[in-house]
PDB file of C-alpha atoms and ligand atoms in Angstrom:
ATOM      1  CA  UNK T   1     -24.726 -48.012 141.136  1.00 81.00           C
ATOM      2  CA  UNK T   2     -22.607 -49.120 143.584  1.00 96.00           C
ATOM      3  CA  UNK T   3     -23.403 -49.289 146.958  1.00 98.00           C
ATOM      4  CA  UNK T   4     -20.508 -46.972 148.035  1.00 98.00           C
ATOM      5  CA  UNK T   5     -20.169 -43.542 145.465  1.00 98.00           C
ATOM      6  CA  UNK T   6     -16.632 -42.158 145.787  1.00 98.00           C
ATOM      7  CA  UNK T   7     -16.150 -38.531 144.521  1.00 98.00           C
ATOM      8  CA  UNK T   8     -12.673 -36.747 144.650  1.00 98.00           C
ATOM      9  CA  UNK T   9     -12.731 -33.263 143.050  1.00 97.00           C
ATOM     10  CA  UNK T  10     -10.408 -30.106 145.032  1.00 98.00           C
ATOM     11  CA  UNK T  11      -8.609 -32.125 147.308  1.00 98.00           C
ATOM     12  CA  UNK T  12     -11.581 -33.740 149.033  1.00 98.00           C
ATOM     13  CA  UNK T  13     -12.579 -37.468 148.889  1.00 98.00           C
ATOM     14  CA  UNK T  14     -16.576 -38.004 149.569  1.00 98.00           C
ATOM     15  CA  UNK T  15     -17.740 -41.600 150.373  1.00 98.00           C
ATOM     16  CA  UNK T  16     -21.145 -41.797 150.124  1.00 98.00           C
ATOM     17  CA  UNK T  17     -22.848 -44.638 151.602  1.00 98.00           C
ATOM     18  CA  UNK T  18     -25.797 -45.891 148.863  1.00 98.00           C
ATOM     19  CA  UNK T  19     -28.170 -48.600 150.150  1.00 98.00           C
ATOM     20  CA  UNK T  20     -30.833 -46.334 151.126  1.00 98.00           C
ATOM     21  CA  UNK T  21     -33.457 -49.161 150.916  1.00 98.00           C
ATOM     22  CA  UNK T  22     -31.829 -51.382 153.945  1.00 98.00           C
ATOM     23  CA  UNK T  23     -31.118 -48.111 155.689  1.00 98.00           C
ATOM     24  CA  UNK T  24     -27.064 -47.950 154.095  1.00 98.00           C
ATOM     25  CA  UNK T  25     -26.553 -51.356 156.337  1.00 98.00           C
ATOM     26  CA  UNK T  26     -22.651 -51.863 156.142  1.00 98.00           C
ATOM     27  CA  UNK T  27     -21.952 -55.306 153.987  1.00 98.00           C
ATOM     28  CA  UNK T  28     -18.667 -56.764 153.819  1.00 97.00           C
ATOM     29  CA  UNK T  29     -18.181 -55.379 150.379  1.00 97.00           C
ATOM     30  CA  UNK T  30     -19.138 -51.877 151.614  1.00 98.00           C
ATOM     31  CA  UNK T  31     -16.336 -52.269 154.373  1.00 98.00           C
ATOM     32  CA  UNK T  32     -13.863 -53.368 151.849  1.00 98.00           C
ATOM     33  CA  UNK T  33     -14.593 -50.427 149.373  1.00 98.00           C
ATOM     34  CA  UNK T  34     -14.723 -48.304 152.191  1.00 98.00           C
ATOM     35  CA  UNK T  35     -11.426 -49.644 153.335  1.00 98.00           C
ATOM     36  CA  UNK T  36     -10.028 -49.728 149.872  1.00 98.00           C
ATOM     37  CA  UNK T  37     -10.355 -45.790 149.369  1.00 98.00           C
ATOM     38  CA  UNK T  38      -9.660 -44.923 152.422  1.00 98.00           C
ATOM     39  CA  UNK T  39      -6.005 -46.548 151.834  1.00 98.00           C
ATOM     40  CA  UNK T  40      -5.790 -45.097 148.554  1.00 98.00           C
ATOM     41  CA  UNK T  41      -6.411 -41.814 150.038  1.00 98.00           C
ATOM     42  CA  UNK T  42      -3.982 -42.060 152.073  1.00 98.00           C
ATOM     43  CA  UNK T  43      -1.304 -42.732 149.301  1.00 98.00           C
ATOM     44  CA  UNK T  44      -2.036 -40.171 147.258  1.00 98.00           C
ATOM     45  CA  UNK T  45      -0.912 -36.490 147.747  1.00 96.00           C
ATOM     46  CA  UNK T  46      -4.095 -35.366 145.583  1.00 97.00           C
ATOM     47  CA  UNK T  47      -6.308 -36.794 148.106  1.00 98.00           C
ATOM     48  CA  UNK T  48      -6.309 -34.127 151.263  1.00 98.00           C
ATOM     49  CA  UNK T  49      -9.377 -34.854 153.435  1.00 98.00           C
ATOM     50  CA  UNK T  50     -12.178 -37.562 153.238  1.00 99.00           C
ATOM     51  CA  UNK T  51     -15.967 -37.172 154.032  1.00 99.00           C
ATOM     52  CA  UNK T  52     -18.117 -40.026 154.915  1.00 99.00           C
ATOM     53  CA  UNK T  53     -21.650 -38.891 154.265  1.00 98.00           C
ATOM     54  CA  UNK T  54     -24.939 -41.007 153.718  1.00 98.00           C
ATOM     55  CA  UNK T  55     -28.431 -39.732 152.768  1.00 98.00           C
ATOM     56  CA  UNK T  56     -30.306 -37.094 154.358  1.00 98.00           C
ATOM     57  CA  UNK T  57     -32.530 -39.679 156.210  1.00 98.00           C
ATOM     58  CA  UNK T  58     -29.885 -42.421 157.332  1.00 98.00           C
ATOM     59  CA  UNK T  59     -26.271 -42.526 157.775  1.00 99.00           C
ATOM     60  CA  UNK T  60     -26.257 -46.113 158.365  1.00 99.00           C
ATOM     61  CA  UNK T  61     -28.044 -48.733 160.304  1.00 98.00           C
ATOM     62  CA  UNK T  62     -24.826 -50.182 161.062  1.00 98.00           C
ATOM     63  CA  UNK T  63     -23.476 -53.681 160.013  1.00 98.00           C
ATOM     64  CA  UNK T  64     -25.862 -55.622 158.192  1.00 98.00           C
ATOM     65  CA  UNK T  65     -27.281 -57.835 160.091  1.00 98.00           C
ATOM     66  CA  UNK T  66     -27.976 -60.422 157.733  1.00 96.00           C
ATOM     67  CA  UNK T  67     -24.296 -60.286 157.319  1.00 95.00           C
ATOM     68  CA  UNK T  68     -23.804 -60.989 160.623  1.00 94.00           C
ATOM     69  CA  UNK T  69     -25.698 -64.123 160.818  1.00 93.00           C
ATOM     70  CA  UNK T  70     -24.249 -65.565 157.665  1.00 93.00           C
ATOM     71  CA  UNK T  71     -21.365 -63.868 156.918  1.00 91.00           C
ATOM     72  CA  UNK T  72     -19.778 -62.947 160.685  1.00 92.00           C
ATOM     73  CA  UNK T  73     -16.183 -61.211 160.402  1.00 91.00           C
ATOM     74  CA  UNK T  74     -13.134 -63.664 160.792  1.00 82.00           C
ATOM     75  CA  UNK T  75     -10.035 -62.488 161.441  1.00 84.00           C
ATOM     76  CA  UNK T  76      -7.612 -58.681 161.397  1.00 84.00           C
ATOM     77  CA  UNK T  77      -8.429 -58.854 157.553  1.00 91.00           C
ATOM     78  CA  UNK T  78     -11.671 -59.401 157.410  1.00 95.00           C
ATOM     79  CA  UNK T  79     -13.204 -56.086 155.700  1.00 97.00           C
ATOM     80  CA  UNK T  80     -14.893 -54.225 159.107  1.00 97.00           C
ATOM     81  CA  UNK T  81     -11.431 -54.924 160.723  1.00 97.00           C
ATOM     82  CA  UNK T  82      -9.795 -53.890 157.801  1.00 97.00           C
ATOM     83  CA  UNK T  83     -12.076 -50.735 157.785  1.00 98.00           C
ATOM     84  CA  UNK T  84     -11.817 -50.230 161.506  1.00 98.00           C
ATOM     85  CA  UNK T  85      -7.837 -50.354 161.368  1.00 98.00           C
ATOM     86  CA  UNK T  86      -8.102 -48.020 157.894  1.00 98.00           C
ATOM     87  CA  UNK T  87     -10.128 -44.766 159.864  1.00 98.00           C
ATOM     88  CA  UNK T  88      -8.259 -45.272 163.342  1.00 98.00           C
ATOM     89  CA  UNK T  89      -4.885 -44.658 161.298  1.00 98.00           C
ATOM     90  CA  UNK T  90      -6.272 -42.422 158.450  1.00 98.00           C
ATOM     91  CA  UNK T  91      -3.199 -40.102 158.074  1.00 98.00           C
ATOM     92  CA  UNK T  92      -5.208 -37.103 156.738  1.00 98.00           C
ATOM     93  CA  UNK T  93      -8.148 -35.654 158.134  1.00 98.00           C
ATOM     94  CA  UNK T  94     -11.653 -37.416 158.943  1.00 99.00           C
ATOM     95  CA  UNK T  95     -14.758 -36.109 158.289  1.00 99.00           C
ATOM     96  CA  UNK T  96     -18.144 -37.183 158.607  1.00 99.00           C
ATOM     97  CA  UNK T  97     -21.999 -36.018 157.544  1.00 99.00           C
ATOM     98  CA  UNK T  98     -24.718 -37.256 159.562  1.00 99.00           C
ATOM     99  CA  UNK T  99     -28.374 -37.092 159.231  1.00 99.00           C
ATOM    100  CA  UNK T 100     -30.871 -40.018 160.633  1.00 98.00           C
ATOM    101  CA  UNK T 101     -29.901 -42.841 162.340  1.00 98.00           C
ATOM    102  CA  UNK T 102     -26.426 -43.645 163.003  1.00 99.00           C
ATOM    103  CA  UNK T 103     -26.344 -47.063 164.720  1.00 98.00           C
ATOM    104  CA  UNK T 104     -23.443 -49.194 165.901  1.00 98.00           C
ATOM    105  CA  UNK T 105     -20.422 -48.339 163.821  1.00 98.00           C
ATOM    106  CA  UNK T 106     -22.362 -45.527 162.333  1.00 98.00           C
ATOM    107  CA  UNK T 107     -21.556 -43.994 165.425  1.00 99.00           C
ATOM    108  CA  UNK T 108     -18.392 -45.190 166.695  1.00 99.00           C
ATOM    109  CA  UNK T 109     -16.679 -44.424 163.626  1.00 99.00           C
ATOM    110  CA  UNK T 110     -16.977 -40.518 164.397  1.00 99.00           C
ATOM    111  CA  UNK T 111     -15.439 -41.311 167.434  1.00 99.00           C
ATOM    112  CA  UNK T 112     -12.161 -41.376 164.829  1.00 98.00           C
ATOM    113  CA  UNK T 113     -13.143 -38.767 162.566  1.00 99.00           C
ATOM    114  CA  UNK T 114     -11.560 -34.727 162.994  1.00 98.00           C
ATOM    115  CA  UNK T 115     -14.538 -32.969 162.022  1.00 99.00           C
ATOM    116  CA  UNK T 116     -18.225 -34.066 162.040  1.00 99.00           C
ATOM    117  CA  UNK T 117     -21.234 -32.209 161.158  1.00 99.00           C
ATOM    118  CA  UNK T 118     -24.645 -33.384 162.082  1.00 99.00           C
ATOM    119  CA  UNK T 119     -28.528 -32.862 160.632  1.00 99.00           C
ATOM    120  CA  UNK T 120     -30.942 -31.977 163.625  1.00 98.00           C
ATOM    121  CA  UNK T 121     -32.480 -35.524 162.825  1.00 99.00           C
ATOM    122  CA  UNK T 122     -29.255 -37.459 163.263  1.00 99.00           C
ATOM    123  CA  UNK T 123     -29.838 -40.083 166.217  1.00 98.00           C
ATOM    124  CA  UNK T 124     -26.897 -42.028 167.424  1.00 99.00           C
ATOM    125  CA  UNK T 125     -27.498 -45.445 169.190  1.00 99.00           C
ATOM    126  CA  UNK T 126     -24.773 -48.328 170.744  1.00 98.00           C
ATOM    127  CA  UNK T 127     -27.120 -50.719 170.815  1.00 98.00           C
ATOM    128  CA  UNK T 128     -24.336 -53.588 171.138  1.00 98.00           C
ATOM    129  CA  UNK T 129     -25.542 -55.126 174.143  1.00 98.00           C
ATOM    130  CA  UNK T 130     -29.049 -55.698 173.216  1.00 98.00           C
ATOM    131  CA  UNK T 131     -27.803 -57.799 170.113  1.00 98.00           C
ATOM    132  CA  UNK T 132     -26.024 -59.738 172.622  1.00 98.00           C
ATOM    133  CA  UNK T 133     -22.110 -57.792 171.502  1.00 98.00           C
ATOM    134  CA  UNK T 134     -19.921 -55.447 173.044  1.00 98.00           C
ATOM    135  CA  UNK T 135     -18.837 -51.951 172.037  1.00 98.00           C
ATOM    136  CA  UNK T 136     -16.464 -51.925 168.974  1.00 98.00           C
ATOM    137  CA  UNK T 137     -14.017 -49.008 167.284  1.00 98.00           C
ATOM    138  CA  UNK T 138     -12.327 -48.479 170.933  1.00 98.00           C
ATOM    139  CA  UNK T 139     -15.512 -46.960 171.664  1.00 98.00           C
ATOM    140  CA  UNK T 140     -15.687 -48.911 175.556  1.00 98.00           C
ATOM    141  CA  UNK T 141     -11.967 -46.707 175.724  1.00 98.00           C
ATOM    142  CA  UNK T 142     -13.136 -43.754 173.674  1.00 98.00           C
ATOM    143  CA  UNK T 143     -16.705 -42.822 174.452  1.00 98.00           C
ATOM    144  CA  UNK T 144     -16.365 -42.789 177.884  1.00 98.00           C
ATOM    145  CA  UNK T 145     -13.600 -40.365 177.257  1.00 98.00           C
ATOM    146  CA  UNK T 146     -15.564 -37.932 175.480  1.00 98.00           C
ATOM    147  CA  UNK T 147     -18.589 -38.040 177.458  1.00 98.00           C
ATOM    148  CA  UNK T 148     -17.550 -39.557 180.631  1.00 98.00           C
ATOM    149  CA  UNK T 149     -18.627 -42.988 182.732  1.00 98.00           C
ATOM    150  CA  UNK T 150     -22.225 -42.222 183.111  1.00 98.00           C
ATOM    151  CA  UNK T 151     -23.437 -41.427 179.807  1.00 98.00           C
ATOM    152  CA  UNK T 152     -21.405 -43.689 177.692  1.00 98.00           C
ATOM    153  CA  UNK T 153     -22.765 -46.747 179.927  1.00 98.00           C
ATOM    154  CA  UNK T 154     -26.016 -45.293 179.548  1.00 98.00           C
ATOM    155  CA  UNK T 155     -25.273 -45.308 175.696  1.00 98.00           C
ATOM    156  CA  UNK T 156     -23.516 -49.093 175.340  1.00 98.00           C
ATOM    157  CA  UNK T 157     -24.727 -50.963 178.526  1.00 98.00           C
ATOM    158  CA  UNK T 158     -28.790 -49.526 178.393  1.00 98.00           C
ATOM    159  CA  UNK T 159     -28.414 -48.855 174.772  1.00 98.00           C
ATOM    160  CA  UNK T 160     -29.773 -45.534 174.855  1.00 98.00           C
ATOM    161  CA  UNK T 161     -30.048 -43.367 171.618  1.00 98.00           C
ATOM    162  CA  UNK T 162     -29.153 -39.849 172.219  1.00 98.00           C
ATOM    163  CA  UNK T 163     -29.689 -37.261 169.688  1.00 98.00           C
ATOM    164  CA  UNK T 164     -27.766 -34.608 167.552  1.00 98.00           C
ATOM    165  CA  UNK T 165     -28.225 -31.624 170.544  1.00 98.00           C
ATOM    166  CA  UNK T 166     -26.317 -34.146 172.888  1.00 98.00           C
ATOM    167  CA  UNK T 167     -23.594 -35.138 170.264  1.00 98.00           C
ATOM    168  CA  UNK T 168     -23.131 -31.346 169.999  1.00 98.00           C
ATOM    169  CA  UNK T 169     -22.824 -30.909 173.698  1.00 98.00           C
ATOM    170  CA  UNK T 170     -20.383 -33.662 174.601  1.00 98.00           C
ATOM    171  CA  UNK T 171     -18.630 -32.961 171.586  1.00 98.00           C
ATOM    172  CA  UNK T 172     -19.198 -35.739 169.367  1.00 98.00           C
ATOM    173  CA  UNK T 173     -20.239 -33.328 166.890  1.00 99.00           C
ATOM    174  CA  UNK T 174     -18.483 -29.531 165.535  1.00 98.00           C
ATOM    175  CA  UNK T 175     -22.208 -28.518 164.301  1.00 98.00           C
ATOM    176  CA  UNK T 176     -25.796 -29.391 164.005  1.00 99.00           C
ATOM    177  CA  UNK T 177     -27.560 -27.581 160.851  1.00 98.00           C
ATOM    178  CA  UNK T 178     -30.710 -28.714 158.756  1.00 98.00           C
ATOM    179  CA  UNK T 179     -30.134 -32.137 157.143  1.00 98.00           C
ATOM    180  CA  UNK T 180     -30.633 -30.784 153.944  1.00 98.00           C
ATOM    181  CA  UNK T 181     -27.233 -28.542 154.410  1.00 98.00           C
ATOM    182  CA  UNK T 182     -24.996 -31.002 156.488  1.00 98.00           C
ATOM    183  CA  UNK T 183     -23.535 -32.603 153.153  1.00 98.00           C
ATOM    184  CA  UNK T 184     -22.745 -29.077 152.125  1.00 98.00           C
ATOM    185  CA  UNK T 185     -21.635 -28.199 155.584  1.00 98.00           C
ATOM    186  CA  UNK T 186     -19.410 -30.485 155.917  1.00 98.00           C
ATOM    187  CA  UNK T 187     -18.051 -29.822 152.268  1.00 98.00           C
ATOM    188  CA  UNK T 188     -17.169 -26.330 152.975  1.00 98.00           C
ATOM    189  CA  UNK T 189     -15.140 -27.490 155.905  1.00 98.00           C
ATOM    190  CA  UNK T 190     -13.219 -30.042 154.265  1.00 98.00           C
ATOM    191  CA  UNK T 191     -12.667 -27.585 151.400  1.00 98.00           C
ATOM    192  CA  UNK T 192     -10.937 -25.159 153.739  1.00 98.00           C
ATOM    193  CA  UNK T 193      -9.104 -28.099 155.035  1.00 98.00           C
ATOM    194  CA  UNK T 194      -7.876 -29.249 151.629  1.00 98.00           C
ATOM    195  CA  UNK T 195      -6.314 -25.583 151.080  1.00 98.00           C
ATOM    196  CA  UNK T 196      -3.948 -25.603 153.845  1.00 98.00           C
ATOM    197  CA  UNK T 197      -0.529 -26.835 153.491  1.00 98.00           C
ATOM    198  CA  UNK T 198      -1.151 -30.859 153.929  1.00 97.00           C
ATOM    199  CA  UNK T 199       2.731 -31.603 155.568  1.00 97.00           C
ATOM    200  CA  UNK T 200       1.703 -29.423 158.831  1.00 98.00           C
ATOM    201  CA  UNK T 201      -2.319 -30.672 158.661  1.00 98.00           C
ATOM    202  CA  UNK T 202      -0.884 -34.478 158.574  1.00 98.00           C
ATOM    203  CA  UNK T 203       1.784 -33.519 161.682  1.00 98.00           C
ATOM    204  CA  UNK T 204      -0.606 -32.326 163.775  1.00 98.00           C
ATOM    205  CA  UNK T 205      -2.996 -34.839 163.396  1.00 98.00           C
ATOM    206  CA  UNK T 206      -0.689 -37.280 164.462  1.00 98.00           C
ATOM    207  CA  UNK T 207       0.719 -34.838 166.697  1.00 98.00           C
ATOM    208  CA  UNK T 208      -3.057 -34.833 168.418  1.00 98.00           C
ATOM    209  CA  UNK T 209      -3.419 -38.758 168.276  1.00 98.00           C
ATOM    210  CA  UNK T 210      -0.320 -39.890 168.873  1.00 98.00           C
ATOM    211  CA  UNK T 211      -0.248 -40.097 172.786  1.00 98.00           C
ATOM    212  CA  UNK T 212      -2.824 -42.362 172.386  1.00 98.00           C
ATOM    213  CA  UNK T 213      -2.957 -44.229 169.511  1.00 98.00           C
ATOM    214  CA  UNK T 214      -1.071 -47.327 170.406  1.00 98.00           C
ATOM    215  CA  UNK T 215      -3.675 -47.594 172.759  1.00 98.00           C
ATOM    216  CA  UNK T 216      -6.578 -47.564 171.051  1.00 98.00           C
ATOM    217  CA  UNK T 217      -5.294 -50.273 168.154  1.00 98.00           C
ATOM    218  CA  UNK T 218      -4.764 -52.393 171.480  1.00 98.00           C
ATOM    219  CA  UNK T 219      -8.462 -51.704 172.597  1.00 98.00           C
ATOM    220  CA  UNK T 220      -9.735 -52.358 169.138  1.00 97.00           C
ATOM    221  CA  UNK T 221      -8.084 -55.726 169.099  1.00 96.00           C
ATOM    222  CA  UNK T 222      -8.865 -56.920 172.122  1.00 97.00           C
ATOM    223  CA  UNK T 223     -12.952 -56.060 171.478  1.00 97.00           C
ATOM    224  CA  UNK T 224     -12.177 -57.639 168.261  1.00 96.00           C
ATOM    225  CA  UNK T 225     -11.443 -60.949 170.726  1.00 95.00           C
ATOM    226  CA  UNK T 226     -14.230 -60.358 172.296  1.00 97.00           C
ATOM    227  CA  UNK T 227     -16.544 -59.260 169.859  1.00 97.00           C
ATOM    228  CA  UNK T 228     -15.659 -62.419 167.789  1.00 95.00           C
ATOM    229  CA  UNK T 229     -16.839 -64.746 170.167  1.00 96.00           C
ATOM    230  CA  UNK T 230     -19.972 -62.762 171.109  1.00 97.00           C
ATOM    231  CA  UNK T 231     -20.951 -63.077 167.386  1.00 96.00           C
ATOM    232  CA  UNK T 232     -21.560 -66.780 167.652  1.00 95.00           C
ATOM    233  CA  UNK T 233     -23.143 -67.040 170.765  1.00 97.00           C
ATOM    234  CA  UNK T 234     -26.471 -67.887 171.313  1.00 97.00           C
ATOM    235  CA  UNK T 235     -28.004 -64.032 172.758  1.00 98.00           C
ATOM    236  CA  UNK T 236     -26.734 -62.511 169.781  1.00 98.00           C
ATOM    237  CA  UNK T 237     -28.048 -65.406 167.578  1.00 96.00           C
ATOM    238  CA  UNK T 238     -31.346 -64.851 169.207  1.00 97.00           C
ATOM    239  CA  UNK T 239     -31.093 -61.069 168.739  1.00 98.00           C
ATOM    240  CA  UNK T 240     -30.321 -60.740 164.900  1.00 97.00           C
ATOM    241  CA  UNK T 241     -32.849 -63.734 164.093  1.00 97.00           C
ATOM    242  CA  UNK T 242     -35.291 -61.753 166.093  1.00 98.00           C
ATOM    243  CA  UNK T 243     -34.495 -58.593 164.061  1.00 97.00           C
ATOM    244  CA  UNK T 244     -34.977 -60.256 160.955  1.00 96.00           C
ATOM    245  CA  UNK T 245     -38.392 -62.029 161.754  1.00 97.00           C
ATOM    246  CA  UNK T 246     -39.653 -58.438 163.249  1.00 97.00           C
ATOM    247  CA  UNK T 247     -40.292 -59.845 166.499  1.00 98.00           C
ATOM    248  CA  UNK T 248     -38.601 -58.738 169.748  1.00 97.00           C
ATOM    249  CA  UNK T 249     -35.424 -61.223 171.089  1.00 98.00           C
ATOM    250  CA  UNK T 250     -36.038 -63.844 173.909  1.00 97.00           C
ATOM    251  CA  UNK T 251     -33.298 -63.664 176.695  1.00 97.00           C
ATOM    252  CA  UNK T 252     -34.782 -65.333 178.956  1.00 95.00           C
ATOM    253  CA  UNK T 253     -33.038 -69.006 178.919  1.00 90.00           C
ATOM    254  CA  UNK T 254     -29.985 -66.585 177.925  1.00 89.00           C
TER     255      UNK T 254
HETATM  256  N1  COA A 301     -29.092 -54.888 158.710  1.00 79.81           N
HETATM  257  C1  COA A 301     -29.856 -55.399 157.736  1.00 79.81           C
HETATM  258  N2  COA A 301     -30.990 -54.815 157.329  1.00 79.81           N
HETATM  259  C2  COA A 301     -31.369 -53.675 157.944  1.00 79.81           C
HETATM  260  C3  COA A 301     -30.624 -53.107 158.974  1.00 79.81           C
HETATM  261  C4  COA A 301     -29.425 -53.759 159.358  1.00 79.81           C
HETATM  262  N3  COA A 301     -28.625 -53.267 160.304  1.00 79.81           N
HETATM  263  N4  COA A 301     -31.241 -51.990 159.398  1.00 79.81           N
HETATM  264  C5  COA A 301     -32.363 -51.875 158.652  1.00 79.81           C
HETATM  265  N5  COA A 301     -32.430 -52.889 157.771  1.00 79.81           N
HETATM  266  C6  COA A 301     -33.493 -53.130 156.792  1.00 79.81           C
HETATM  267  C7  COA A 301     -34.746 -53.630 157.490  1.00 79.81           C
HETATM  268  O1  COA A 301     -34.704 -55.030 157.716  1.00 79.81           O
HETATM  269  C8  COA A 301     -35.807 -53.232 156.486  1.00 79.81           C
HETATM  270  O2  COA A 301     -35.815 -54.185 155.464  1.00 79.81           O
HETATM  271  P1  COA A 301     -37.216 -54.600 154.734  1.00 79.81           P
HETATM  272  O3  COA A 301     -37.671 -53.334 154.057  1.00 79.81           O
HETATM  273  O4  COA A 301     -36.797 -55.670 153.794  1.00 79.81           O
HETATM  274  O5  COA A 301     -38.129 -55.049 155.836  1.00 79.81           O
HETATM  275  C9  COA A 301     -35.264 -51.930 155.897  1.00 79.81           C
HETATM  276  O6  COA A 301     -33.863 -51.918 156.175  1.00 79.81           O
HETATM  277  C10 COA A 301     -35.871 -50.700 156.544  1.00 79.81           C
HETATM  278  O7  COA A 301     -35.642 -50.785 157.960  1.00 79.81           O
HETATM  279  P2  COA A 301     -36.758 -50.400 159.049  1.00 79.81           P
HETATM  280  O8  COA A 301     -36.352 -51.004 160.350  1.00 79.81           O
HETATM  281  O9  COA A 301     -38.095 -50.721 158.528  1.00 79.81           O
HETATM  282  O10 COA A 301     -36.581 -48.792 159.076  1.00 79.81           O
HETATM  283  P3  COA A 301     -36.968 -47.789 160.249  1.00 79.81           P
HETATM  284  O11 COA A 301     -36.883 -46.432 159.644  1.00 79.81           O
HETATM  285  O12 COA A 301     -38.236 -48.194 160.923  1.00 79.81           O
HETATM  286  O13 COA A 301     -35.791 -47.928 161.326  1.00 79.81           O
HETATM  287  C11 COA A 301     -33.503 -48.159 162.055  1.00 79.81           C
HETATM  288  C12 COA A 301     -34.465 -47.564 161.002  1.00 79.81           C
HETATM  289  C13 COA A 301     -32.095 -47.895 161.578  1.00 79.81           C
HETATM  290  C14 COA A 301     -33.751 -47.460 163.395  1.00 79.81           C
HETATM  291  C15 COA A 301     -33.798 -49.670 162.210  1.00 79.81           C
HETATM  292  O14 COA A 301     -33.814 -50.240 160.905  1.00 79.81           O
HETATM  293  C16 COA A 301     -32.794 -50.425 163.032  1.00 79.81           C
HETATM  294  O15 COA A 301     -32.809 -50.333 164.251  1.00 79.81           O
HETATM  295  N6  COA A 301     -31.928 -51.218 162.373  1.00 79.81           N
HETATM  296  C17 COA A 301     -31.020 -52.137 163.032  1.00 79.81           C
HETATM  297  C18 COA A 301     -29.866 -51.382 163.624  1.00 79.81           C
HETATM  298  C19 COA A 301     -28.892 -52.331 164.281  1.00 79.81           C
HETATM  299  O16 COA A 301     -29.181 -52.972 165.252  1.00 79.81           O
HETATM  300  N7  COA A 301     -27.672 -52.381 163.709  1.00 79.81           N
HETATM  301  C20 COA A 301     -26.594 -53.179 164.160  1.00 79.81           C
HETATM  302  C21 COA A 301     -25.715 -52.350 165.045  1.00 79.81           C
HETATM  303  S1  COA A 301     -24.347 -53.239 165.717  1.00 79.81           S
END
């Protein structure tokens, strides 16, 4: 089975992340699928709204970091950039389902979704900074937006988790429900969605991002700049080899 299901039945897309044992860790080739659909999606007129769920335990533990170390992103068309670009322009509306944890991109990627719905388990860290990298997905412009200075540094510069009663209350999240229902939550939503006339939900979307959306491809590039360089430096070397070997990182000499 592949390590990203796609399901499109009434209108609604559902992209289900499937690498439960390493937590649904985002590969390169789970990017590019991801990236893939998402662009067919947004071609087709039979394709009305898209869910991104993952299990009831885990969204995702964000990029692999194996990937990282190995494998690190080159490039706009590398598949997370290609991903990244795919959800901040998605045409048609965004959904997400999240139960567990939802680390890194697991979290800034609701940042460009419409709706989200979230299990009472759902945990949301940015923990960037302690892997030696900087925020991603125009979160550094975004997050603060949503929840103001304070919290978001709290979230990317400490690396705080927060949980799914704080997503609720700055908004990250529509609803929190029992992670055995979110799927389904979120389902029901996107089904109402995917009834409405899709010329006037597509205008005002754009209508809603549009003031600013040239902005945030301009943030996402320039953390991509950023980002890039970060990924071969010796902190965040230190940080996924530490990861890997279960031990905690050494910044000291860093
Ligand atoms: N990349 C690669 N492998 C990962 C991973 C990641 N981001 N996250 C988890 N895994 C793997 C673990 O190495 C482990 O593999 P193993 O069974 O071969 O030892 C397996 O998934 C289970 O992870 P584990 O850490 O034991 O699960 P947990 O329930 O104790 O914790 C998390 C879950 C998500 C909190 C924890 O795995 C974690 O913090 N992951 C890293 C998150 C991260 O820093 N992501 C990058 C963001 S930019």
């Amino acid at each position: 089975m592949s390590d990203v299901m796609k399901h499109s039945e009434g209108g609604v897309t559902t992209l289900t992340l499937n690498r439960v044992a390493s937590k649904n860790a985002l590969t390169a080739e789970m990017y590019a699928a991801m990236a893939d659909a998402l662009s067919e999606a947004a071609q087709d007129p039979a394709q009305r709204v898209v869910v991104l769920q993952g299990h009831e335990a885990v969204f995702t533990a964000g990029n692999d970091i194996s990937d990282f170390l190995n494998n690190p992103p080159a490039g706009a068309e590398a598949p997370v950039h290609r991903f990244l670009h795919a959800i901040a322009a998605f045409p048609k509306p965004l959904m997400a389902a999240v139960c567990g944890p939802a680390v890194g991109v697991g979290t800034t990627l609701l940042l460009h979704c419409d709706l989200v719905v979230a299990g009472d388990n759902a945990m949301f860290a940015l923990p960037f900074v302690n892997l030696g990298l900087c925020p991603e997905a125009a979160s550094s412009l975004l997050l603060p937006q949503l929840m103001g200075h304070k919290r978001a540094a709290q979230a990317l510069l400490l690396g705080d988790p927060f949980s799914a009663e704080t997503a609720l209350e700055v908004g990250l999240v529509n609803a929190v429900v029992p992670p055995t229902e979110a799927n389904a939550h979120a389902h029901a939503m996107a089904t109402r969605l995917a009834a409405k006339p899709l010329d006037a939900l597509m205008q005002s979307k754009r209508l809603m991002k549009a003031p600013q959306q040239a902005q945030t491809l301009q943030v996402m590039t320039d953390e991509g700049e950023v980002f890039k360089r970060l990924l071969l430096a010796p902190a965040a070397k230190e940080a996924f080899s530490a990861f890997l070997d279960k031990r905690k990182p050494d910044f000291s000499q860093l």
